[in-house]
Amino acid sequence: MTVRIETLPPERERTLLAAYSGAVASTRRRNLAVVVVIVALYLLAGWMAEVRPLTFVDNIQNFTAYLGQILPVLTLDNLPADVAAWYWGLPKWLSLLGETILMAYLGTLFGGIAAFGLCFLASANLVRSPAIRFCARRFLEVCRTVPEVVFALIFVIAFGLGPMVGVLALAIHTTGALGKLFSEVVENIDMKPVEGLTGTGAGLLETVRFAVVPQVLSSFASYALLRFEINVRGAGVMGFVGAGGIGQEFLVAIRNFYYSDVSAILVLIILTVVAIDLATEALRHRLLGREAHP
């Protein structure tokens, strides 16, 4: 059985090919314009930020030389003794590292609770009042716009040195960051359960409790765990401004040129962050998998 393929009239074919060529050329010109704009902005940003590649190349040896200085001297013949000398302050560092993790935990906990309460007020599908949404969203923006270190500096002046300062700074920044993420999750929920409860006369609290929270709880937990990972890293530098934790000891080692202590503390922080990242990642995947397969 033969199949007959119909062809377009020559004029119609030429018209379609010309339209196609014009569309392709227009797309290429638009893509080229976008690339030119991106490159121009890149060069402008580099010029305004005083990024000098030649200076970087000329001074890169200073960075590698510093890395060479902080690396400990480890020999196979005397490895246990060398490692013991390298980690001479391990009990103290572990105590400070535990303090850092507790700072991150409390900051995440307090910030997550505040974000949980505010995210519903910032969601357009639950709150119809523009004034309430505006105030809630602007408050969350202020909380997450100011860096944790700036908050920590302000609290150090107000309350003095100590881990409490780091907890407060992390909690405020976490409130803004998680509040934004939580509100976006709430705005993407299925509104049918909400409409059903609203139709029966349920108030906002009842609607949130029985129609919204069951849909968003797994995502909230996932974002909170991710924020805990970030806060562990953030708490590590809180000590730079006197907010306690391992960061304070790390800064002392850098300022006093205790090279081996710098590398020992740095490796300790890296291993801790990696372990926490792996643990929270596995827990997040389990939560999301449970949500996908109820």
CSV table of N, CA and C in Angstrom, one decimal, residues 100-214:
chain,number,residue,atom,x,y,z
A,100,THR,N,28.0,25.6,69.8
A,100,THR,CA,27.6,26.1,68.5
A,100,THR,C,26.4,25.4,68.0
A,101,ILE,N,26.4,24.1,68.1
A,101,ILE,CA,25.2,23.3,67.6
A,101,ILE,C,24.0,23.6,68.3
A,102,LEU,N,24.1,23.8,69.7
A,102,LEU,CA,22.9,24.1,70.5
A,102,LEU,C,22.4,25.5,70.1
A,103,MET,N,23.3,26.5,69.8
A,103,MET,CA,22.9,27.8,69.4
A,103,MET,C,22.1,27.7,68.1
A,104,ALA,N,22.6,26.9,67.1
A,104,ALA,CA,21.9,26.7,65.9
A,104,ALA,C,20.5,26.0,66.1
A,105,TYR,N,20.5,25.0,67.0
A,105,TYR,CA,19.2,24.3,67.3
A,105,TYR,C,18.2,25.3,67.9
A,106,LEU,N,18.6,26.0,68.9
A,106,LEU,CA,17.6,26.9,69.5
A,106,LEU,C,17.2,28.1,68.6
A,107,GLY,N,18.2,28.6,67.8
A,107,GLY,CA,17.8,29.6,66.9
A,107,GLY,C,16.8,29.1,65.8
A,108,THR,N,17.0,27.9,65.4
A,108,THR,CA,16.1,27.3,64.4
A,108,THR,C,14.7,27.0,65.0
A,109,LEU,N,14.8,26.6,66.2
A,109,LEU,CA,13.5,26.2,66.9
A,109,LEU,C,12.7,27.5,67.2
A,110,PHE,N,13.3,28.5,67.8
A,110,PHE,CA,12.5,29.7,68.0
A,110,PHE,C,12.1,30.4,66.8
A,111,GLY,N,13.0,30.5,65.8
A,111,GLY,CA,12.7,31.1,64.5
A,111,GLY,C,11.6,30.4,63.8
A,112,GLY,N,11.7,29.0,63.8
A,112,GLY,CA,10.7,28.2,63.1
A,112,GLY,C,9.3,28.4,63.7
A,113,ILE,N,9.2,28.5,65.1
A,113,ILE,CA,7.9,28.7,65.7
A,113,ILE,C,7.3,30.1,65.3
A,114,ALA,N,8.2,31.1,65.3
A,114,ALA,CA,7.7,32.4,64.9
A,114,ALA,C,7.3,32.4,63.4
A,115,ALA,N,8.1,31.8,62.6
A,115,ALA,CA,7.7,31.7,61.2
A,115,ALA,C,6.4,31.0,60.9
A,116,PHE,N,6.2,29.9,61.7
A,116,PHE,CA,5.0,29.1,61.6
A,116,PHE,C,3.8,30.0,61.9
A,117,GLY,N,3.9,30.8,62.9
A,117,GLY,CA,2.8,31.7,63.3
A,117,GLY,C,2.5,32.8,62.3
A,118,LEU,N,3.6,33.3,61.7
A,118,LEU,CA,3.5,34.5,60.8
A,118,LEU,C,3.2,34.1,59.3
A,119,CYS,N,3.6,32.9,58.9
A,119,CYS,CA,3.4,32.6,57.5
A,119,CYS,C,2.0,32.6,57.0
A,120,PHE,N,1.1,32.2,57.9
A,120,PHE,CA,-0.3,32.1,57.5
A,120,PHE,C,-0.9,33.5,57.3
A,121,LEU,N,-0.4,34.5,58.1
A,121,LEU,CA,-0.8,35.9,57.9
A,121,LEU,C,-0.3,36.5,56.7
A,122,ALA,N,0.8,36.0,56.2
A,122,ALA,CA,1.4,36.5,55.0
A,122,ALA,C,1.0,35.8,53.7
A,123,SER,N,0.0,34.8,53.8
A,123,SER,CA,-0.4,34.1,52.7
A,123,SER,C,-1.7,34.7,52.1
A,124,ALA,N,-1.6,35.0,50.8
A,124,ALA,CA,-2.8,35.7,50.1
A,124,ALA,C,-4.0,34.8,50.0
A,125,ASN,N,-3.9,33.5,50.0
A,125,ASN,CA,-5.0,32.7,49.9
A,125,ASN,C,-5.8,32.4,51.2
A,126,LEU,N,-5.2,32.8,52.3
A,126,LEU,CA,-5.9,32.7,53.6
A,126,LEU,C,-6.3,34.0,54.2
A,127,VAL,N,-5.5,35.0,54.1
A,127,VAL,CA,-5.8,36.3,54.7
A,127,VAL,C,-6.2,37.3,53.5
A,128,ARG,N,-7.4,37.8,53.6
A,128,ARG,CA,-7.9,38.7,52.6
A,128,ARG,C,-7.6,40.1,52.9
A,129,SER,N,-7.2,40.5,54.1
A,129,SER,CA,-6.9,41.9,54.4
A,129,SER,C,-5.5,42.2,53.8
A,130,PRO,N,-5.4,43.2,52.9
A,130,PRO,CA,-4.1,43.6,52.4
A,130,PRO,C,-3.2,44.2,53.5
A,131,ALA,N,-3.8,44.9,54.4
A,131,ALA,CA,-3.0,45.5,55.5
A,131,ALA,C,-2.3,44.5,56.3
A,132,ILE,N,-3.0,43.4,56.7
A,132,ILE,CA,-2.4,42.4,57.5
A,132,ILE,C,-1.3,41.7,56.7
A,133,ARG,N,-1.5,41.3,55.5
A,133,ARG,CA,-0.5,40.7,54.6
A,133,ARG,C,0.7,41.6,54.4
A,134,PHE,N,0.5,42.9,54.2
A,134,PHE,CA,1.6,43.8,54.0
A,134,PHE,C,2.4,43.9,55.2
A,135,CYS,N,1.8,44.0,56.4
A,135,CYS,CA,2.6,44.1,57.6
A,135,CYS,C,3.4,42.8,57.9
A,136,ALA,N,2.7,41.7,57.7
A,136,ALA,CA,3.4,40.4,58.0
A,136,ALA,C,4.6,40.2,57.0
A,137,ARG,N,4.4,40.5,55.7
A,137,ARG,CA,5.5,40.3,54.8
A,137,ARG,C,6.6,41.3,55.0
A,138,ARG,N,6.3,42.5,55.3
A,138,ARG,CA,7.4,43.5,55.5
A,138,ARG,C,8.2,43.1,56.7
A,139,PHE,N,7.5,42.6,57.8
A,139,PHE,CA,8.2,42.2,59.0
A,139,PHE,C,9.2,41.1,58.7
A,140,LEU,N,8.7,40.1,57.9
A,140,LEU,CA,9.6,39.0,57.5
A,140,LEU,C,10.7,39.4,56.7
A,141,GLU,N,10.5,40.4,55.8
A,141,GLU,CA,11.6,40.9,55.0
A,141,GLU,C,12.7,41.6,55.9
A,142,VAL,N,12.2,42.4,56.8
A,142,VAL,CA,13.2,43.0,57.7
A,142,VAL,C,14.0,42.0,58.5
A,143,CYS,N,13.4,40.9,58.9
A,143,CYS,CA,14.1,39.9,59.7
A,143,CYS,C,15.1,39.2,58.9
A,144,ARG,N,14.8,38.9,57.6
A,144,ARG,CA,15.8,38.1,56.8
A,144,ARG,C,16.8,39.0,56.0
A,145,THR,N,16.5,40.3,55.9
A,145,THR,CA,17.4,41.2,55.2
A,145,THR,C,18.6,41.5,55.9
A,146,VAL,N,18.5,41.8,57.2
A,146,VAL,CA,19.6,42.1,58.1
A,146,VAL,C,20.4,40.8,58.4
A,147,PRO,N,21.7,40.8,58.1
A,147,PRO,CA,22.5,39.6,58.4
A,147,PRO,C,22.5,39.2,59.8
A,148,GLU,N,22.8,37.9,60.1
A,148,GLU,CA,22.8,37.5,61.5
A,148,GLU,C,23.9,38.2,62.3
A,149,VAL,N,25.0,38.4,61.6
A,149,VAL,CA,26.2,39.0,62.3
A,149,VAL,C,25.8,40.4,62.8
A,150,VAL,N,25.1,41.1,62.0
A,150,VAL,CA,24.7,42.5,62.3
A,150,VAL,C,23.7,42.5,63.6
A,151,PHE,N,22.8,41.5,63.5
A,151,PHE,CA,21.9,41.4,64.7
A,151,PHE,C,22.7,41.0,65.9
A,152,ALA,N,23.7,40.1,65.7
A,152,ALA,CA,24.6,39.7,66.9
A,152,ALA,C,25.3,40.9,67.4
A,153,LEU,N,25.9,41.8,66.6
A,153,LEU,CA,26.6,42.9,67.0
A,153,LEU,C,25.7,43.8,67.9
A,154,ILE,N,24.4,44.0,67.4
A,154,ILE,CA,23.5,44.9,68.1
A,154,ILE,C,23.2,44.3,69.5
A,155,PHE,N,23.0,42.9,69.5
A,155,PHE,CA,22.6,42.3,70.8
A,155,PHE,C,23.8,42.2,71.7
A,156,VAL,N,25.0,42.1,71.2
A,156,VAL,CA,26.2,42.2,72.1
A,156,VAL,C,26.3,43.5,72.8
A,157,ILE,N,26.0,44.6,72.1
A,157,ILE,CA,26.0,45.9,72.7
A,157,ILE,C,24.9,46.0,73.8
A,158,ALA,N,23.7,45.3,73.5
A,158,ALA,CA,22.6,45.4,74.4
A,158,ALA,C,22.7,44.5,75.6
A,159,PHE,N,23.1,43.2,75.4
A,159,PHE,CA,23.1,42.2,76.4
A,159,PHE,C,24.5,41.7,76.8
A,160,GLY,N,25.5,42.1,76.1
A,160,GLY,CA,26.8,41.6,76.5
A,160,GLY,C,27.2,40.3,75.7
A,161,LEU,N,28.4,39.8,76.0
A,161,LEU,CA,28.9,38.7,75.3
A,161,LEU,C,28.2,37.4,75.8
A,162,GLY,N,28.1,36.4,74.9
A,162,GLY,CA,27.6,35.1,75.3
A,162,GLY,C,26.8,34.4,74.2
A,163,PRO,N,26.5,33.1,74.4
A,163,PRO,CA,25.7,32.4,73.3
A,163,PRO,C,24.3,32.9,73.1
A,164,MET,N,23.7,33.5,74.2
A,164,MET,CA,22.3,34.0,74.0
A,164,MET,C,22.2,35.0,72.9
A,165,VAL,N,23.3,35.8,72.7
A,165,VAL,CA,23.3,36.7,71.6
A,165,VAL,C,23.2,36.0,70.2
A,166,GLY,N,23.9,34.9,70.1
A,166,GLY,CA,23.9,34.2,68.8
A,166,GLY,C,22.5,33.5,68.6
A,167,VAL,N,21.9,33.0,69.7
A,167,VAL,CA,20.6,32.4,69.5
A,167,VAL,C,19.6,33.4,69.1
A,168,LEU,N,19.6,34.6,69.7
A,168,LEU,CA,18.6,35.7,69.3
A,168,LEU,C,18.8,36.1,67.8
A,169,ALA,N,20.1,36.3,67.4
A,169,ALA,CA,20.4,36.7,66.0
A,169,ALA,C,19.9,35.6,65.0
A,170,LEU,N,20.3,34.4,65.3
A,170,LEU,CA,19.8,33.3,64.4
A,170,LEU,C,18.3,33.2,64.4
A,171,ALA,N,17.7,33.3,65.5
A,171,ALA,CA,16.2,33.2,65.6
A,171,ALA,C,15.5,34.2,64.7
A,172,ILE,N,16.0,35.5,64.8
A,172,ILE,CA,15.4,36.5,64.0
A,172,ILE,C,15.5,36.3,62.5
A,173,HIS,N,16.7,36.0,62.1
A,173,HIS,CA,17.0,35.8,60.7
A,173,HIS,C,16.2,34.5,60.2
A,174,THR,N,16.2,33.5,61.0
A,174,THR,CA,15.4,32.3,60.7
A,174,THR,C,13.9,32.6,60.5
A,175,THR,N,13.4,33.4,61.4
A,175,THR,CA,12.0,33.8,61.3
A,175,THR,C,11.7,34.4,59.9
A,176,GLY,N,12.5,35.3,59.4
A,176,GLY,CA,12.3,35.9,58.1
A,176,GLY,C,12.5,34.9,57.0
A,177,ALA,N,13.5,34.1,57.0
A,177,ALA,CA,13.8,33.2,56.0
A,177,ALA,C,12.7,32.1,55.9
A,178,LEU,N,12.4,31.4,57.0
A,178,LEU,CA,11.4,30.4,57.0
A,178,LEU,C,10.0,30.9,56.8
A,179,GLY,N,9.8,32.1,57.3
A,179,GLY,CA,8.4,32.7,57.1
A,179,GLY,C,8.1,32.9,55.6
A,180,LYS,N,9.1,33.3,54.8
A,180,LYS,CA,9.0,33.5,53.4
A,180,LYS,C,8.7,32.1,52.7
A,181,LEU,N,9.5,31.1,53.1
A,181,LEU,CA,9.3,29.8,52.5
A,181,LEU,C,8.0,29.1,52.9
A,182,PHE,N,7.7,29.3,54.2
A,182,PHE,CA,6.4,28.7,54.6
A,182,PHE,C,5.2,29.3,54.0
A,183,SER,N,5.2,30.6,53.8
A,183,SER,CA,4.1,31.3,53.2
A,183,SER,C,3.9,30.9,51.7
A,184,GLU,N,5.0,30.6,51.0
A,184,GLU,CA,4.9,30.2,49.6
A,184,GLU,C,4.4,28.8,49.6
A,185,VAL,N,4.7,27.9,50.5
A,185,VAL,CA,4.1,26.6,50.6
A,185,VAL,C,2.6,26.7,50.8
A,186,VAL,N,2.2,27.5,51.7
A,186,VAL,CA,0.8,27.7,52.1
A,186,VAL,C,0.0,28.2,50.8
A,187,GLU,N,0.6,29.1,50.1
A,187,GLU,CA,-0.1,29.6,48.9
A,187,GLU,C,-0.3,28.6,47.8
A,188,ASN,N,0.4,27.5,47.9
A,188,ASN,CA,0.3,26.5,46.8
A,188,ASN,C,-0.5,25.3,47.2
A,189,ILE,N,-1.2,25.4,48.3
A,189,ILE,CA,-2.0,24.2,48.8
A,189,ILE,C,-3.3,24.1,48.0
A,190,ASP,N,-3.9,22.9,48.1
A,190,ASP,CA,-5.2,22.7,47.6
A,190,ASP,C,-6.3,23.4,48.4
A,191,MET,N,-7.0,24.3,47.8
A,191,MET,CA,-8.0,25.2,48.5
A,191,MET,C,-9.3,24.5,48.8
A,192,LYS,N,-9.6,23.3,48.2
A,192,LYS,CA,-10.9,22.7,48.4
A,192,LYS,C,-11.2,22.4,49.9
A,193,PRO,N,-10.2,21.8,50.7
A,193,PRO,CA,-10.5,21.6,52.1
A,193,PRO,C,-10.7,22.9,52.8
A,194,VAL,N,-10.0,23.9,52.5
A,194,VAL,CA,-10.2,25.3,53.1
A,194,VAL,C,-11.6,25.8,52.8
A,195,GLU,N,-12.0,25.7,51.6
A,195,GLU,CA,-13.3,26.2,51.2
A,195,GLU,C,-14.4,25.4,51.9
A,196,GLY,N,-14.2,24.1,52.1
A,196,GLY,CA,-15.2,23.2,52.8
A,196,GLY,C,-15.4,23.6,54.2
A,197,LEU,N,-14.2,23.9,54.9
A,197,LEU,CA,-14.3,24.3,56.3
A,197,LEU,C,-14.9,25.7,56.5
A,198,THR,N,-14.5,26.6,55.6
A,198,THR,CA,-15.0,27.9,55.6
A,198,THR,C,-16.5,27.9,55.4
A,199,GLY,N,-17.0,27.1,54.5
A,199,GLY,CA,-18.4,27.0,54.3
A,199,GLY,C,-19.2,26.5,55.5
A,200,THR,N,-18.6,25.8,56.4
A,200,THR,CA,-19.3,25.3,57.6
A,200,THR,C,-19.2,26.3,58.7
A,201,GLY,N,-18.6,27.4,58.5
A,201,GLY,CA,-18.5,28.5,59.5
A,201,GLY,C,-17.2,28.4,60.3
A,202,ALA,N,-16.2,27.7,59.9
A,202,ALA,CA,-15.0,27.6,60.7
A,202,ALA,C,-14.2,28.9,60.6
A,203,GLY,N,-13.5,29.2,61.7
A,203,GLY,CA,-12.7,30.4,61.7
A,203,GLY,C,-11.3,30.1,61.1
A,204,LEU,N,-10.4,31.1,61.2
A,204,LEU,CA,-9.1,31.0,60.6
A,204,LEU,C,-8.3,29.9,61.3
A,205,LEU,N,-8.3,29.9,62.7
A,205,LEU,CA,-7.6,28.9,63.4
A,205,LEU,C,-8.0,27.5,63.1
A,206,GLU,N,-9.3,27.3,63.1
A,206,GLU,CA,-9.8,26.0,62.8
A,206,GLU,C,-9.4,25.5,61.3
A,207,THR,N,-9.5,26.5,60.4
A,207,THR,CA,-9.2,26.2,59.0
A,207,THR,C,-7.7,25.8,58.9
A,208,VAL,N,-6.9,26.6,59.5
A,208,VAL,CA,-5.4,26.3,59.5
A,208,VAL,C,-5.1,25.0,60.1
A,209,ARG,N,-5.7,24.7,61.2
A,209,ARG,CA,-5.4,23.5,61.9
A,209,ARG,C,-5.8,22.2,61.2
A,210,PHE,N,-7.0,22.2,60.6
A,210,PHE,CA,-7.6,21.0,60.0
A,210,PHE,C,-7.5,20.9,58.5
A,211,ALA,N,-7.3,22.1,57.8
A,211,ALA,CA,-7.3,22.1,56.3
A,211,ALA,C,-5.9,22.4,55.7
A,212,VAL,N,-5.1,23.2,56.5
A,212,VAL,CA,-3.9,23.7,55.9
A,212,VAL,C,-2.7,22.9,56.5
A,213,VAL,N,-2.6,22.8,57.8
A,213,VAL,CA,-1.4,22.2,58.4
A,213,VAL,C,-1.2,20.7,57.9
A,214,PRO,N,-2.2,19.9,57.8
A,214,PRO,CA,-1.9,18.5,57.2
A,214,PRO,C,-1.3,18.5,55.8
